[in-house]
PDB file of C-alpha atoms in Angstrom:
ATOM      1  CA  UNK A1369      -3.418 -24.099  24.375  1.00 46.00           C
ATOM      2  CA  UNK A1370      -4.638 -21.627  21.752  1.00 57.00           C
ATOM      3  CA  UNK A1371      -2.174 -20.720  18.990  1.00 63.00           C
ATOM      4  CA  UNK A1372      -1.828 -17.254  17.518  1.00 71.00           C
ATOM      5  CA  UNK A1373      -0.189 -17.387  14.085  1.00 79.00           C
ATOM      6  CA  UNK A1374       0.220 -14.097  12.283  1.00 94.00           C
ATOM      7  CA  UNK A1375       0.159 -13.782   8.518  1.00 97.00           C
ATOM      8  CA  UNK A1376       1.223 -10.137   8.370  1.00 98.00           C
ATOM      9  CA  UNK A1377       3.703  -7.937  10.199  1.00 98.00           C
ATOM     10  CA  UNK A1378       3.047  -4.288   9.388  1.00 98.00           C
ATOM     11  CA  UNK A1379       5.037  -2.380  12.016  1.00 98.00           C
ATOM     12  CA  UNK A1380       8.580  -2.626  10.670  1.00 98.00           C
ATOM     13  CA  UNK A1381      11.364  -0.188   9.790  1.00 98.00           C
ATOM     14  CA  UNK A1382      13.965  -0.149   7.054  1.00 97.00           C
ATOM     15  CA  UNK A1383      17.030   2.031   6.445  1.00 97.00           C
ATOM     16  CA  UNK A1384      14.768   5.053   5.859  1.00 96.00           C
ATOM     17  CA  UNK A1385      13.908   5.266   9.563  1.00 96.00           C
ATOM     18  CA  UNK A1386      17.445   6.366  10.432  1.00 89.00           C
ATOM     19  CA  UNK A1387      17.837   4.090  13.460  1.00 82.00           C
ATOM     20  CA  UNK A1388      21.090   2.473  12.439  1.00 74.00           C
ATOM     21  CA  UNK A1389      19.780  -0.437  10.383  1.00 88.00           C
ATOM     22  CA  UNK A1390      21.156  -0.707   6.865  1.00 93.00           C
ATOM     23  CA  UNK A1391      18.447  -3.104   5.681  1.00 97.00           C
ATOM     24  CA  UNK A1392      16.469  -2.094   2.616  1.00 97.00           C
ATOM     25  CA  UNK A1393      12.865  -2.940   1.779  1.00 97.00           C
ATOM     26  CA  UNK A1394      14.201  -5.692  -0.469  1.00 97.00           C
ATOM     27  CA  UNK A1395      16.223  -7.159   2.421  1.00 97.00           C
ATOM     28  CA  UNK A1396      13.171  -7.097   4.631  1.00 97.00           C
ATOM     29  CA  UNK A1397      10.865  -8.650   2.047  1.00 98.00           C
ATOM     30  CA  UNK A1398      13.332 -11.492   1.583  1.00 98.00           C
ATOM     31  CA  UNK A1399      13.379 -12.048   5.364  1.00 97.00           C
ATOM     32  CA  UNK A1400       9.567 -11.962   5.503  1.00 98.00           C
ATOM     33  CA  UNK A1401       9.413 -14.656   2.831  1.00 98.00           C
ATOM     34  CA  UNK A1402      11.735 -16.847   4.884  1.00 97.00           C
ATOM     35  CA  UNK A1403       9.370 -16.383   7.856  1.00 94.00           C
ATOM     36  CA  UNK A1404       6.427 -17.489   5.686  1.00 95.00           C
ATOM     37  CA  UNK A1405       4.669 -14.151   6.129  1.00 97.00           C
ATOM     38  CA  UNK A1406       2.193 -13.337   3.410  1.00 98.00           C
ATOM     39  CA  UNK A1407       2.133  -9.577   4.004  1.00 98.00           C
ATOM     40  CA  UNK A1408       4.884  -7.199   5.109  1.00 98.00           C
ATOM     41  CA  UNK A1409       4.154  -3.600   6.019  1.00 98.00           C
ATOM     42  CA  UNK A1410       6.914  -1.006   6.020  1.00 98.00           C
ATOM     43  CA  UNK A1411       6.066   1.772   8.482  1.00 98.00           C
ATOM     44  CA  UNK A1412       9.083   4.025   8.728  1.00 98.00           C
ATOM     45  CA  UNK A1413       9.360   6.801  11.283  1.00 97.00           C
ATOM     46  CA  UNK A1414       7.896  10.179  10.433  1.00 97.00           C
ATOM     47  CA  UNK A1415      10.095  13.131   9.473  1.00 97.00           C
ATOM     48  CA  UNK A1416      10.399  14.531  13.014  1.00 97.00           C
ATOM     49  CA  UNK A1417      12.442  11.494  14.124  1.00 96.00           C
ATOM     50  CA  UNK A1418      16.144  12.402  14.030  1.00 94.00           C
ATOM     51  CA  UNK A1419      17.714  10.909  10.908  1.00 94.00           C
ATOM     52  CA  UNK A1420      14.420   9.775   9.363  1.00 96.00           C
ATOM     53  CA  UNK A1421      13.325  10.402   5.791  1.00 95.00           C
ATOM     54  CA  UNK A1422      11.295  13.433   4.792  1.00 95.00           C
ATOM     55  CA  UNK A1423       7.819  13.489   3.285  1.00 96.00           C
ATOM     56  CA  UNK A1424       9.121  12.979  -0.269  1.00 96.00           C
ATOM     57  CA  UNK A1425      10.177   9.437   0.677  1.00 97.00           C
ATOM     58  CA  UNK A1426       6.623   8.575   1.694  1.00 97.00           C
ATOM     59  CA  UNK A1427       5.223  10.101  -1.503  1.00 96.00           C
ATOM     60  CA  UNK A1428       7.560   7.957  -3.578  1.00 96.00           C
ATOM     61  CA  UNK A1429       6.330   4.801  -1.831  1.00 96.00           C
ATOM     62  CA  UNK A1430       3.164   5.163  -3.901  1.00 92.00           C
ATOM     63  CA  UNK A1431       5.253   3.966  -6.855  1.00 95.00           C
ATOM     64  CA  UNK A1432       7.014   1.121  -5.038  1.00 96.00           C
ATOM     65  CA  UNK A1433       6.638  -2.555  -5.926  1.00 96.00           C
ATOM     66  CA  UNK A1434       3.689  -4.322  -4.354  1.00 98.00           C
ATOM     67  CA  UNK A1435       5.153  -7.817  -4.260  1.00 97.00           C
ATOM     68  CA  UNK A1436       8.654  -9.140  -3.656  1.00 97.00           C
ATOM     69  CA  UNK A1437       9.719 -12.734  -3.116  1.00 98.00           C
ATOM     70  CA  UNK A1438       6.065 -13.748  -3.064  1.00 98.00           C
ATOM     71  CA  UNK A1439       5.272 -11.381  -0.170  1.00 98.00           C
ATOM     72  CA  UNK A1440       2.651  -8.653  -0.594  1.00 98.00           C
ATOM     73  CA  UNK A1441       3.891  -5.257   0.529  1.00 98.00           C
ATOM     74  CA  UNK A1442       2.039  -2.472   2.288  1.00 98.00           C
ATOM     75  CA  UNK A1443       3.509   0.989   2.768  1.00 98.00           C
ATOM     76  CA  UNK A1444       2.603   3.009   5.819  1.00 98.00           C
ATOM     77  CA  UNK A1445       4.241   5.283   8.367  1.00 98.00           C
ATOM     78  CA  UNK A1446       4.773   5.522  12.103  1.00 98.00           C
ATOM     79  CA  UNK A1447       4.031   9.179  12.695  1.00 98.00           C
ATOM     80  CA  UNK A1448       5.120  11.214  15.686  1.00 98.00           C
ATOM     81  CA  UNK A1449       2.550  12.900  17.880  1.00 98.00           C
ATOM     82  CA  UNK A1450       4.188  16.262  18.479  1.00 98.00           C
ATOM     83  CA  UNK A1451       2.122  17.822  21.260  1.00 97.00           C
ATOM     84  CA  UNK A1452      -1.029  17.692  23.351  1.00 97.00           C
ATOM     85  CA  UNK A1453      -3.012  19.108  20.423  1.00 97.00           C
ATOM     86  CA  UNK A1454      -2.353  15.870  18.537  1.00 98.00           C
ATOM     87  CA  UNK A1455      -0.373  17.491  15.722  1.00 98.00           C
ATOM     88  CA  UNK A1456       1.525  14.991  13.561  1.00 98.00           C
ATOM     89  CA  UNK A1457       4.761  15.280  11.616  1.00 98.00           C
ATOM     90  CA  UNK A1458       3.144  14.764   8.215  1.00 97.00           C
ATOM     91  CA  UNK A1459       0.622  16.844   6.340  1.00 96.00           C
ATOM     92  CA  UNK A1460      -2.938  15.550   6.409  1.00 96.00           C
ATOM     93  CA  UNK A1461      -3.270  15.359   2.635  1.00 95.00           C
ATOM     94  CA  UNK A1462      -0.404  12.841   2.376  1.00 97.00           C
ATOM     95  CA  UNK A1463      -1.388  10.455   5.190  1.00 97.00           C
ATOM     96  CA  UNK A1464      -4.485   8.959   3.477  1.00 95.00           C
ATOM     97  CA  UNK A1465      -2.407   8.175   0.377  1.00 96.00           C
ATOM     98  CA  UNK A1466      -0.445   5.627   2.404  1.00 97.00           C
ATOM     99  CA  UNK A1467      -1.875   2.203   3.174  1.00 97.00           C
ATOM    100  CA  UNK A1468      -2.103   3.043   6.889  1.00 98.00           C
ATOM    101  CA  UNK A1469      -0.521   5.103   9.621  1.00 98.00           C
ATOM    102  CA  UNK A1470       0.440   4.489  13.225  1.00 98.00           C
ATOM    103  CA  UNK A1471       0.480   7.400  15.650  1.00 98.00           C
ATOM    104  CA  UNK A1472       3.078   7.087  18.382  1.00 98.00           C
ATOM    105  CA  UNK A1473       4.637   9.050  21.185  1.00 98.00           C
ATOM    106  CA  UNK A1474       8.438   9.117  21.191  1.00 97.00           C
ATOM    107  CA  UNK A1475      11.101  11.108  22.922  1.00 94.00           C
ATOM    108  CA  UNK A1476      12.483  13.586  21.973  1.00 92.00           C
ATOM    109  CA  UNK A1477       9.570  14.675  19.760  1.00 95.00           C
ATOM    110  CA  UNK A1478       7.011  14.661  22.591  1.00 96.00           C
ATOM    111  CA  UNK A1479       7.364  15.933  26.123  1.00 93.00           C
ATOM    112  CA  UNK A1480       5.577  13.702  28.644  1.00 92.00           C
ATOM    113  CA  UNK A1481       2.672  15.308  30.431  1.00 95.00           C
ATOM    114  CA  UNK A1482      -0.059  14.181  32.777  1.00 97.00           C
ATOM    115  CA  UNK A1483      -2.182  11.078  32.243  1.00 98.00           C
ATOM    116  CA  UNK A1484      -4.935  13.358  31.001  1.00 98.00           C
ATOM    117  CA  UNK A1485      -2.789  15.358  28.575  1.00 98.00           C
ATOM    118  CA  UNK A1486      -1.015  12.292  27.187  1.00 98.00           C
ATOM    119  CA  UNK A1487      -4.390  10.634  26.594  1.00 98.00           C
ATOM    120  CA  UNK A1488      -5.720  13.795  24.942  1.00 98.00           C
ATOM    121  CA  UNK A1489      -2.714  13.824  22.594  1.00 98.00           C
ATOM    122  CA  UNK A1490      -3.434  10.271  21.399  1.00 98.00           C
ATOM    123  CA  UNK A1491      -7.170  10.893  21.038  1.00 98.00           C
ATOM    124  CA  UNK A1492      -6.684  14.073  19.016  1.00 98.00           C
ATOM    125  CA  UNK A1493      -4.012  12.451  16.844  1.00 98.00           C
ATOM    126  CA  UNK A1494      -6.215   9.502  15.943  1.00 97.00           C
ATOM    127  CA  UNK A1495      -8.714  11.868  14.330  1.00 95.00           C
ATOM    128  CA  UNK A1496      -6.314  12.677  11.482  1.00 96.00           C
ATOM    129  CA  UNK A1497      -7.378  11.029   8.204  1.00 91.00           C
ATOM    130  CA  UNK A1498      -5.621   7.774   7.428  1.00 94.00           C
ATOM    131  CA  UNK A1499      -4.615   6.961  11.012  1.00 98.00           C
ATOM    132  CA  UNK A1500      -5.448   3.356  11.772  1.00 98.00           C
ATOM    133  CA  UNK A1501      -3.254   2.192  14.689  1.00 98.00           C
ATOM    134  CA  UNK A1502      -1.938   3.349  18.060  1.00 98.00           C
ATOM    135  CA  UNK A1503       1.794   2.689  18.186  1.00 98.00           C
ATOM    136  CA  UNK A1504       3.097   1.102  21.416  1.00 98.00           C
ATOM    137  CA  UNK A1505       0.600   2.818  23.755  1.00 98.00           C
ATOM    138  CA  UNK A1506       2.143   0.610  26.471  1.00 98.00           C
ATOM    139  CA  UNK A1507       5.064   2.949  27.222  1.00 98.00           C
ATOM    140  CA  UNK A1508       5.029   3.760  30.932  1.00 97.00           C
ATOM    141  CA  UNK A1509       7.053   6.913  30.348  1.00 97.00           C
ATOM    142  CA  UNK A1510       3.895   8.400  28.818  1.00 98.00           C
ATOM    143  CA  UNK A1511       1.042   7.158  31.063  1.00 98.00           C
ATOM    144  CA  UNK A1512      -2.498   7.251  29.705  1.00 98.00           C
ATOM    145  CA  UNK A1513      -6.046   6.493  30.783  1.00 98.00           C
ATOM    146  CA  UNK A1514      -6.547   3.207  28.942  1.00 98.00           C
ATOM    147  CA  UNK A1515     -10.306   3.032  29.343  1.00 98.00           C
ATOM    148  CA  UNK A1516     -10.769   6.480  27.813  1.00 98.00           C
ATOM    149  CA  UNK A1517      -8.127   5.909  25.141  1.00 98.00           C
ATOM    150  CA  UNK A1518      -9.480   2.562  23.968  1.00 98.00           C
ATOM    151  CA  UNK A1519     -13.108   3.703  24.055  1.00 98.00           C
ATOM    152  CA  UNK A1520     -12.175   6.597  21.794  1.00 98.00           C
ATOM    153  CA  UNK A1521     -10.162   4.282  19.560  1.00 98.00           C
ATOM    154  CA  UNK A1522     -13.183   2.060  19.053  1.00 97.00           C
ATOM    155  CA  UNK A1523     -15.334   5.072  18.150  1.00 97.00           C
ATOM    156  CA  UNK A1524     -12.770   6.256  15.601  1.00 96.00           C
ATOM    157  CA  UNK A1525     -11.990   2.856  14.010  1.00 96.00           C
ATOM    158  CA  UNK A1526      -8.431   2.977  15.327  1.00 98.00           C
ATOM    159  CA  UNK A1527      -6.759  -0.060  16.875  1.00 98.00           C
ATOM    160  CA  UNK A1528      -4.048  -0.538  19.502  1.00 98.00           C
ATOM    161  CA  UNK A1529      -1.008  -2.635  18.834  1.00 98.00           C
ATOM    162  CA  UNK A1530       0.672  -5.062  21.194  1.00 98.00           C
ATOM    163  CA  UNK A1531       4.338  -4.426  20.553  1.00 98.00           C
ATOM    164  CA  UNK A1532       6.870  -7.239  20.897  1.00 98.00           C
ATOM    165  CA  UNK A1533       9.772  -4.803  21.232  1.00 98.00           C
ATOM    166  CA  UNK A1534       8.173  -3.299  24.352  1.00 98.00           C
ATOM    167  CA  UNK A1535       8.295  -6.728  26.004  1.00 98.00           C
ATOM    168  CA  UNK A1536      11.887  -7.702  25.241  1.00 97.00           C
ATOM    169  CA  UNK A1537      14.211  -8.101  28.245  1.00 96.00           C
ATOM    170  CA  UNK A1538      16.292  -5.121  27.064  1.00 94.00           C
ATOM    171  CA  UNK A1539      13.319  -2.914  26.153  1.00 96.00           C
ATOM    172  CA  UNK A1540      13.907   0.794  26.724  1.00 94.00           C
ATOM    173  CA  UNK A1541      10.196   1.477  27.177  1.00 96.00           C
ATOM    174  CA  UNK A1542       8.967   0.983  30.723  1.00 96.00           C
ATOM    175  CA  UNK A1543       6.129  -1.103  32.208  1.00 97.00           C
ATOM    176  CA  UNK A1544       5.519  -2.812  28.864  1.00 97.00           C
ATOM    177  CA  UNK A1545       4.214  -6.060  30.285  1.00 98.00           C
ATOM    178  CA  UNK A1546       1.844  -4.549  32.809  1.00 98.00           C
ATOM    179  CA  UNK A1547       0.443  -2.037  30.358  1.00 98.00           C
ATOM    180  CA  UNK A1548       0.129  -4.560  27.528  1.00 98.00           C
ATOM    181  CA  UNK A1549      -1.855  -6.823  29.839  1.00 98.00           C
ATOM    182  CA  UNK A1550      -4.098  -3.899  30.718  1.00 98.00           C
ATOM    183  CA  UNK A1551      -4.686  -3.179  27.033  1.00 98.00           C
ATOM    184  CA  UNK A1552      -5.434  -6.818  26.237  1.00 98.00           C
ATOM    185  CA  UNK A1553      -7.821  -7.160  29.174  1.00 98.00           C
ATOM    186  CA  UNK A1554      -9.785  -4.071  28.177  1.00 98.00           C
ATOM    187  CA  UNK A1555      -9.811  -4.969  24.479  1.00 98.00           C
ATOM    188  CA  UNK A1556     -11.135  -8.416  25.310  1.00 98.00           C
ATOM    189  CA  UNK A1557     -13.913  -6.822  27.359  1.00 98.00           C
ATOM    190  CA  UNK A1558     -14.694  -4.207  24.681  1.00 98.00           C
ATOM    191  CA  UNK A1559     -14.327  -6.674  21.801  1.00 98.00           C
ATOM    192  CA  UNK A1560     -11.810  -4.284  20.253  1.00 98.00           C
ATOM    193  CA  UNK A1561      -9.362  -6.000  17.866  1.00 98.00           C
ATOM    194  CA  UNK A1562      -5.619  -5.587  18.366  1.00 98.00           C
ATOM    195  CA  UNK A1563      -2.628  -5.705  16.048  1.00 98.00           C
ATOM    196  CA  UNK A1564       0.377  -7.850  16.989  1.00 98.00           C
ATOM    197  CA  UNK A1565       3.623  -6.194  15.911  1.00 98.00           C
ATOM    198  CA  UNK A1566       7.303  -7.018  15.882  1.00 98.00           C
ATOM    199  CA  UNK A1567       8.405  -3.358  15.563  1.00 98.00           C
ATOM    200  CA  UNK A1568      11.464  -4.836  13.848  1.00 97.00           C
ATOM    201  CA  UNK A1569      14.122  -2.273  12.980  1.00 96.00           C
ATOM    202  CA  UNK A1570      15.696  -4.027  10.038  1.00 96.00           C
ATOM    203  CA  UNK A1571      15.168  -7.651   9.117  1.00 97.00           C
ATOM    204  CA  UNK A1572      16.331  -9.287  12.353  1.00 95.00           C
ATOM    205  CA  UNK A1573      12.969  -9.529  14.152  1.00 97.00           C
ATOM    206  CA  UNK A1574      10.432  -9.560  11.327  1.00 97.00           C
ATOM    207  CA  UNK A1575       7.457 -11.687  12.332  1.00 97.00           C
ATOM    208  CA  UNK A1576       8.753 -12.093  15.891  1.00 97.00           C
ATOM    209  CA  UNK A1577       5.986 -12.006  18.524  1.00 97.00           C
ATOM    210  CA  UNK A1578       7.570 -14.425  21.012  1.00 96.00           C
ATOM    211  CA  UNK A1579       7.168 -12.111  24.004  1.00 97.00           C
ATOM    212  CA  UNK A1580       3.541 -11.365  23.186  1.00 98.00           C
ATOM    213  CA  UNK A1581       2.404 -14.991  23.136  1.00 97.00           C
ATOM    214  CA  UNK A1582       2.566 -15.634  26.914  1.00 97.00           C
ATOM    215  CA  UNK A1583       0.394 -12.565  27.542  1.00 98.00           C
ATOM    216  CA  UNK A1584      -2.252 -13.725  25.078  1.00 97.00           C
ATOM    217  CA  UNK A1585      -2.358 -17.111  26.771  1.00 96.00           C
ATOM    218  CA  UNK A1586      -2.451 -15.621  30.263  1.00 97.00           C
ATOM    219  CA  UNK A1587      -5.542 -13.535  29.557  1.00 96.00           C
ATOM    220  CA  UNK A1588      -7.118 -16.130  27.246  1.00 96.00           C
ATOM    221  CA  UNK A1589      -7.313 -13.562  24.469  1.00 97.00           C
ATOM    222  CA  UNK A1590      -9.747 -14.461  21.660  1.00 96.00           C
ATOM    223  CA  UNK A1591      -7.938 -15.260  18.371  1.00 95.00           C
ATOM    224  CA  UNK A1592     -10.758 -13.636  16.411  1.00 95.00           C
ATOM    225  CA  UNK A1593      -9.715 -10.263  17.884  1.00 97.00           C
ATOM    226  CA  UNK A1594      -6.201 -10.477  16.422  1.00 97.00           C
ATOM    227  CA  UNK A1595      -6.198  -8.357  13.300  1.00 98.00           C
ATOM    228  CA  UNK A1596      -3.225  -9.866  11.510  1.00 96.00           C
ATOM    229  CA  UNK A1597      -4.264 -13.453  12.057  1.00 95.00           C
ATOM    230  CA  UNK A1598      -6.778 -13.047   9.220  1.00 95.00           C
ATOM    231  CA  UNK A1599      -5.815 -11.207   6.030  1.00 97.00           C
ATOM    232  CA  UNK A1600      -9.421 -10.472   5.099  1.00 96.00           C
ATOM    233  CA  UNK A1601      -9.932  -8.817   8.465  1.00 96.00           C
ATOM    234  CA  UNK A1602      -6.721  -6.810   8.046  1.00 97.00           C
ATOM    235  CA  UNK A1603      -7.770  -5.658   4.575  1.00 97.00           C
ATOM    236  CA  UNK A1604     -11.221  -4.680   5.822  1.00 96.00           C
ATOM    237  CA  UNK A1605      -9.788  -2.661   8.716  1.00 96.00           C
ATOM    238  CA  UNK A1606      -7.308  -0.843   6.484  1.00 95.00           C
ATOM    239  CA  UNK A1607     -10.228   0.306   4.318  1.00 91.00           C
ATOM    240  CA  UNK A1608     -12.344   1.639   7.209  1.00 86.00           C
ATOM    241  CA  UNK A1609     -13.039   5.339   7.425  1.00 69.00           C
TER     242      UNK A1609
END
């Protein structure tokens, strides 16, 4: 059976995301070192998320340490798509200063629409400078046209993630397994790389992709299409424009 080790986990959240965790970036870097990760990415929620930090926090990340406990650190953001027009909750001039950005749909910052309008929101959002990843596009509460979404992602050098938190038994997102399998199947066909993510809120699940692994095996997903299995590939993708 094919193995799928990851060397980087770049969808994680610290205390700045306002979701109840008290873990700092230092706490999370220490946990990443214990997991033998070589790269940890902090991607806190954008300012529209209730309780999250404002834009000044993300500006100050430009001055943050780049290595802790032997782990290289990247600083990004998980930005909220606010509407069908694809507006984001951070100004365009700040986003490219970060190492990367996810664009995601969350309640209560986005009101679910039709398959067409939800897909349009993602496609318009991914055109903002600095956006590199689609955050948990598996959420059945916000249905999308995956063929159109992923085709547009490939054209714009944006990549979908497969989100471990969406697959947990107590996941609050719906239809995570079915939709993740659909994404993987299409990405395999399109030769579009994917990012495997823990979406750990705090240090507890850093590097955890246990619920993703059975899906990769089931669809015989090519290891060379896993972005964070190869640090050179990850670095190259983060520098795309």
